[in-house]
Amino acid sequence: MAPVIALVAAAANPAPIRFEVEFSKGLSVGPKDGRLFIVLAQTTNADPCFTIGRTDAKAPEALARDVNRFAPGAVTVLDPTAFAYPTTNLSTLPAGEYVAQALLDCNPDERFIGAPGSLYSKAQKIHFDPALGGTWRLELTQQVPLRTPPKETE
């Protein structure tokens, strides 16, 4: 009987929902200010982070928070206190298989998802169940290529 009670207690007190994002030391950039996103999508898109901003029925779930001086080697956490869209409460997100990806929008001159210099993680398949909670770790290892300025003309 004790194992059943333990299972009921565990379900009543799920682990917290946490996404830990590490800024890879391998990126040759310094500390960044910007908006850090976590995208949860049920998609086959290789990089669902670049679909942030959709407002149709296929809009991915996105969490976001502003970060300051986020530096290589540092880790920051997004949890249910982060801004979320289109669901405002992660506990109402249906359990299932998702692709999770982090994106740091840090280009101060071009404010759009995927702007040159933005950093992002590789997409990672996860099983998300708000009743169980969990911690997932993503690492910013990629950078949207910077643009080469046009050549001077006379």
PDB file of C-alpha atoms in Angstrom:
ATOM      1  CA  MET A   1       0.000   0.000   0.000  1.00  0.00           C
ATOM      2  CA  ALA A   2       2.848   2.420   0.718  1.00  0.00           C
ATOM      3  CA  PRO A   3       4.046   2.562  -2.932  1.00  0.00           C
ATOM      4  CA  VAL A   4       0.574   3.659  -4.081  1.00  0.00           C
ATOM      5  CA  ILE A   5       0.504   6.427  -1.498  1.00  0.00           C
ATOM      6  CA  ALA A   6       3.976   7.527  -2.611  1.00  0.00           C
ATOM      7  CA  LEU A   7       2.823   7.690  -6.226  1.00  0.00           C
ATOM      8  CA  VAL A   8      -0.230   9.749  -5.288  1.00  0.00           C
ATOM      9  CA  ALA A   9       1.938  12.116  -3.229  1.00  0.00           C
ATOM     10  CA  ALA A  10       4.397  12.505  -6.107  1.00  0.00           C
ATOM     11  CA  ALA A  11       1.574  13.323  -8.534  1.00  0.00           C
ATOM     12  CA  ALA A  12       0.107  15.856  -6.101  1.00  0.00           C
ATOM     13  CA  ASN A  13       3.502  17.601  -5.776  1.00  0.00           C
ATOM     14  CA  PRO A  14       5.094  17.523  -9.239  1.00  0.00           C
ATOM     15  CA  ALA A  15       8.672  18.615  -9.763  1.00  0.00           C
ATOM     16  CA  PRO A  16       9.004  22.242 -10.840  1.00  0.00           C
ATOM     17  CA  ILE A  17       9.098  23.047 -14.554  1.00  0.00           C
ATOM     18  CA  ARG A  18      12.525  24.512 -15.395  1.00  0.00           C
ATOM     19  CA  PHE A  19      14.429  25.215 -18.565  1.00  0.00           C
ATOM     20  CA  GLU A  20      18.119  25.877 -17.918  1.00  0.00           C
ATOM     21  CA  VAL A  21      19.927  27.683 -20.723  1.00  0.00           C
ATOM     22  CA  GLU A  22      23.710  27.770 -20.847  1.00  0.00           C
ATOM     23  CA  PHE A  23      25.651  30.304 -22.923  1.00  0.00           C
ATOM     24  CA  SER A  24      28.348  28.159 -24.559  1.00  0.00           C
ATOM     25  CA  LYS A  25      31.928  29.103 -23.794  1.00  0.00           C
ATOM     26  CA  GLY A  26      32.683  28.034 -27.381  1.00  0.00           C
ATOM     27  CA  LEU A  27      30.987  31.098 -28.873  1.00  0.00           C
ATOM     28  CA  SER A  28      33.497  33.873 -29.457  1.00  0.00           C
ATOM     29  CA  VAL A  29      31.235  36.655 -28.255  1.00  0.00           C
ATOM     30  CA  GLY A  30      31.109  38.618 -25.017  1.00  0.00           C
ATOM     31  CA  PRO A  31      28.232  39.189 -22.593  1.00  0.00           C
ATOM     32  CA  LYS A  32      24.886  39.985 -24.214  1.00  0.00           C
ATOM     33  CA  ASP A  33      21.720  41.827 -23.267  1.00  0.00           C
ATOM     34  CA  GLY A  34      18.512  40.699 -24.907  1.00  0.00           C
ATOM     35  CA  ARG A  35      15.427  38.529 -24.688  1.00  0.00           C
ATOM     36  CA  LEU A  36      15.859  34.825 -24.083  1.00  0.00           C
ATOM     37  CA  PHE A  37      13.176  32.546 -25.513  1.00  0.00           C
ATOM     38  CA  ILE A  38      12.358  28.875 -25.077  1.00  0.00           C
ATOM     39  CA  VAL A  39      10.172  27.449 -27.835  1.00  0.00           C
ATOM     40  CA  LEU A  40       8.121  24.300 -27.360  1.00  0.00           C
ATOM     41  CA  ALA A  41       6.683  23.084 -30.633  1.00  0.00           C
ATOM     42  CA  GLN A  42       5.038  19.953 -31.914  1.00  0.00           C
ATOM     43  CA  THR A  43       6.652  20.172 -35.324  1.00  0.00           C
ATOM     44  CA  THR A  44       9.131  18.627 -37.697  1.00  0.00           C
ATOM     45  CA  ASN A  45      10.713  22.040 -38.328  1.00  0.00           C
ATOM     46  CA  ALA A  46      14.469  21.727 -37.716  1.00  0.00           C
ATOM     47  CA  ASP A  47      14.643  25.132 -35.990  1.00  0.00           C
ATOM     48  CA  PRO A  48      11.274  25.946 -34.412  1.00  0.00           C
ATOM     49  CA  CYS A  49      12.755  28.995 -32.662  1.00  0.00           C
ATOM     50  CA  PHE A  50      12.496  30.882 -35.940  1.00  0.00           C
ATOM     51  CA  THR A  51       8.693  30.458 -35.897  1.00  0.00           C
ATOM     52  CA  ILE A  52       8.283  32.735 -32.855  1.00  0.00           C
ATOM     53  CA  GLY A  53       5.774  35.433 -33.683  1.00  0.00           C
ATOM     54  CA  ARG A  54       3.248  33.232 -35.434  1.00  0.00           C
ATOM     55  CA  THR A  55      -0.277  33.914 -34.273  1.00  0.00           C
ATOM     56  CA  ASP A  56      -2.171  31.178 -36.101  1.00  0.00           C
ATOM     57  CA  ALA A  57      -3.230  27.760 -34.797  1.00  0.00           C
ATOM     58  CA  LYS A  58       0.316  26.462 -35.397  1.00  0.00           C
ATOM     59  CA  ALA A  59       1.943  29.088 -33.171  1.00  0.00           C
ATOM     60  CA  PRO A  60       4.547  27.440 -30.953  1.00  0.00           C
ATOM     61  CA  GLU A  61       4.513  27.814 -27.203  1.00  0.00           C
ATOM     62  CA  ALA A  62       7.137  30.370 -26.207  1.00  0.00           C
ATOM     63  CA  LEU A  63       8.566  31.425 -22.854  1.00  0.00           C
ATOM     64  CA  ALA A  64      10.606  34.609 -22.597  1.00  0.00           C
ATOM     65  CA  ARG A  65      12.523  36.773 -20.174  1.00  0.00           C
ATOM     66  CA  ASP A  66      14.941  39.637 -20.510  1.00  0.00           C
ATOM     67  CA  VAL A  67      18.582  38.986 -19.644  1.00  0.00           C
ATOM     68  CA  ASN A  68      21.402  41.419 -18.937  1.00  0.00           C
ATOM     69  CA  ARG A  69      25.113  40.686 -19.303  1.00  0.00           C
ATOM     70  CA  PHE A  70      24.413  37.021 -20.116  1.00  0.00           C
ATOM     71  CA  ALA A  71      27.948  35.741 -20.603  1.00  0.00           C
ATOM     72  CA  PRO A  72      29.701  32.633 -21.926  1.00  0.00           C
ATOM     73  CA  GLY A  73      29.645  29.914 -19.256  1.00  0.00           C
ATOM     74  CA  ALA A  74      26.616  31.393 -17.472  1.00  0.00           C
ATOM     75  CA  VAL A  75      23.306  29.584 -17.006  1.00  0.00           C
ATOM     76  CA  THR A  76      19.904  31.237 -16.687  1.00  0.00           C
ATOM     77  CA  VAL A  77      16.541  29.659 -15.914  1.00  0.00           C
ATOM     78  CA  LEU A  78      13.135  30.082 -17.488  1.00  0.00           C
ATOM     79  CA  ASP A  79      10.277  28.678 -15.445  1.00  0.00           C
ATOM     80  CA  PRO A  80       6.538  29.305 -15.062  1.00  0.00           C
ATOM     81  CA  THR A  81       7.266  32.875 -13.887  1.00  0.00           C
ATOM     82  CA  ALA A  82       8.536  33.754 -17.391  1.00  0.00           C
ATOM     83  CA  PHE A  83       6.219  35.439 -19.895  1.00  0.00           C
ATOM     84  CA  ALA A  84       4.460  32.754 -21.962  1.00  0.00           C
ATOM     85  CA  TYR A  85       2.483  32.831 -25.219  1.00  0.00           C
ATOM     86  CA  PRO A  86      -0.014  31.652 -26.438  1.00  0.00           C
ATOM     87  CA  THR A  87      -0.578  29.675 -23.214  1.00  0.00           C
ATOM     88  CA  THR A  88      -0.076  31.869 -20.182  1.00  0.00           C
ATOM     89  CA  ASN A  89       0.217  28.970 -17.751  1.00  0.00           C
ATOM     90  CA  LEU A  90       2.514  26.043 -18.568  1.00  0.00           C
ATOM     91  CA  SER A  91       0.453  23.751 -16.348  1.00  0.00           C
ATOM     92  CA  THR A  92      -2.319  23.901 -18.980  1.00  0.00           C
ATOM     93  CA  LEU A  93      -0.034  22.878 -21.871  1.00  0.00           C
ATOM     94  CA  PRO A  94      -1.013  19.369 -23.010  1.00  0.00           C
ATOM     95  CA  ALA A  95       1.426  16.598 -22.123  1.00  0.00           C
ATOM     96  CA  GLY A  96       3.227  15.187 -25.129  1.00  0.00           C
ATOM     97  CA  GLU A  97       6.298  15.104 -27.311  1.00  0.00           C
ATOM     98  CA  TYR A  98       7.759  18.533 -28.104  1.00  0.00           C
ATOM     99  CA  VAL A  99      10.818  20.009 -29.733  1.00  0.00           C
ATOM    100  CA  ALA A 100      12.483  22.500 -27.383  1.00  0.00           C
ATOM    101  CA  GLN A 101      14.891  25.194 -28.558  1.00  0.00           C
ATOM    102  CA  ALA A 102      16.414  28.292 -26.971  1.00  0.00           C
ATOM    103  CA  LEU A 103      17.008  31.612 -28.751  1.00  0.00           C
ATOM    104  CA  LEU A 104      18.726  34.735 -27.454  1.00  0.00           C
ATOM    105  CA  ASP A 105      17.525  37.742 -29.447  1.00  0.00           C
ATOM    106  CA  CYS A 106      20.440  40.094 -28.772  1.00  0.00           C
ATOM    107  CA  ASN A 107      20.804  42.297 -31.845  1.00  0.00           C
ATOM    108  CA  PRO A 108      20.118  45.860 -30.620  1.00  0.00           C
ATOM    109  CA  ASP A 109      19.880  47.247 -34.164  1.00  0.00           C
ATOM    110  CA  GLU A 110      17.502  44.728 -35.723  1.00  0.00           C
ATOM    111  CA  ARG A 111      14.662  43.653 -33.458  1.00  0.00           C
ATOM    112  CA  PHE A 112      13.329  40.532 -35.114  1.00  0.00           C
ATOM    113  CA  ILE A 113      13.622  36.820 -34.476  1.00  0.00           C
ATOM    114  CA  GLY A 114      16.616  35.476 -36.348  1.00  0.00           C
ATOM    115  CA  ALA A 115      18.395  38.826 -36.593  1.00  0.00           C
ATOM    116  CA  PRO A 116      22.124  38.569 -37.361  1.00  0.00           C
ATOM    117  CA  GLY A 117      24.112  37.817 -34.226  1.00  0.00           C
ATOM    118  CA  SER A 118      21.236  36.117 -32.391  1.00  0.00           C
ATOM    119  CA  LEU A 119      22.301  32.970 -30.536  1.00  0.00           C
ATOM    120  CA  TYR A 120      20.383  29.709 -30.465  1.00  0.00           C
ATOM    121  CA  SER A 121      20.575  26.101 -29.319  1.00  0.00           C
ATOM    122  CA  LYS A 122      20.155  22.923 -31.268  1.00  0.00           C
ATOM    123  CA  ALA A 123      16.570  21.668 -31.205  1.00  0.00           C
ATOM    124  CA  GLN A 124      16.008  18.907 -28.671  1.00  0.00           C
ATOM    125  CA  LYS A 125      13.137  16.415 -28.445  1.00  0.00           C
ATOM    126  CA  ILE A 126      11.574  16.298 -24.987  1.00  0.00           C
ATOM    127  CA  HIS A 127       8.573  14.727 -23.307  1.00  0.00           C
ATOM    128  CA  PHE A 128       6.714  17.519 -21.528  1.00  0.00           C
ATOM    129  CA  ASP A 129       4.115  16.689 -18.898  1.00  0.00           C
ATOM    130  CA  PRO A 130       3.114  19.485 -16.513  1.00  0.00           C
ATOM    131  CA  ALA A 131       1.778  16.896 -14.061  1.00  0.00           C
ATOM    132  CA  LEU A 132       5.309  15.496 -13.693  1.00  0.00           C
ATOM    133  CA  GLY A 133       7.348  18.688 -14.107  1.00  0.00           C
ATOM    134  CA  GLY A 134      11.016  18.381 -14.961  1.00  0.00           C
ATOM    135  CA  THR A 135      14.212  20.193 -15.805  1.00  0.00           C
ATOM    136  CA  TRP A 136      15.542  20.478 -19.345  1.00  0.00           C
ATOM    137  CA  ARG A 137      18.927  21.926 -20.256  1.00  0.00           C
ATOM    138  CA  LEU A 138      19.646  23.697 -23.547  1.00  0.00           C
ATOM    139  CA  GLU A 139      22.930  25.255 -24.638  1.00  0.00           C
ATOM    140  CA  LEU A 140      23.344  28.276 -26.908  1.00  0.00           C
ATOM    141  CA  THR A 141      25.947  26.957 -29.372  1.00  0.00           C
ATOM    142  CA  GLN A 142      24.891  28.521 -32.691  1.00  0.00           C
ATOM    143  CA  GLN A 143      24.901  32.094 -33.983  1.00  0.00           C
ATOM    144  CA  VAL A 144      22.892  33.597 -36.821  1.00  0.00           C
ATOM    145  CA  PRO A 145      25.600  34.787 -39.237  1.00  0.00           C
ATOM    146  CA  LEU A 146      26.468  38.458 -39.148  1.00  0.00           C
ATOM    147  CA  ARG A 147      25.923  40.422 -42.329  1.00  0.00           C
ATOM    148  CA  THR A 148      28.856  41.701 -44.289  1.00  0.00           C
ATOM    149  CA  PRO A 149      28.457  45.453 -44.788  1.00  0.00           C
ATOM    150  CA  PRO A 150      28.154  46.535 -48.435  1.00  0.00           C
ATOM    151  CA  LYS A 151      31.278  47.869 -50.072  1.00  0.00           C
ATOM    152  CA  GLU A 152      31.755  51.607 -50.179  1.00  0.00           C
ATOM    153  CA  THR A 153      30.689  53.282 -53.407  1.00  0.00           C
ATOM    154  CA  GLU A 154      31.693  56.603 -54.800  1.00  0.00           C
TER     155      GLU A 154
END
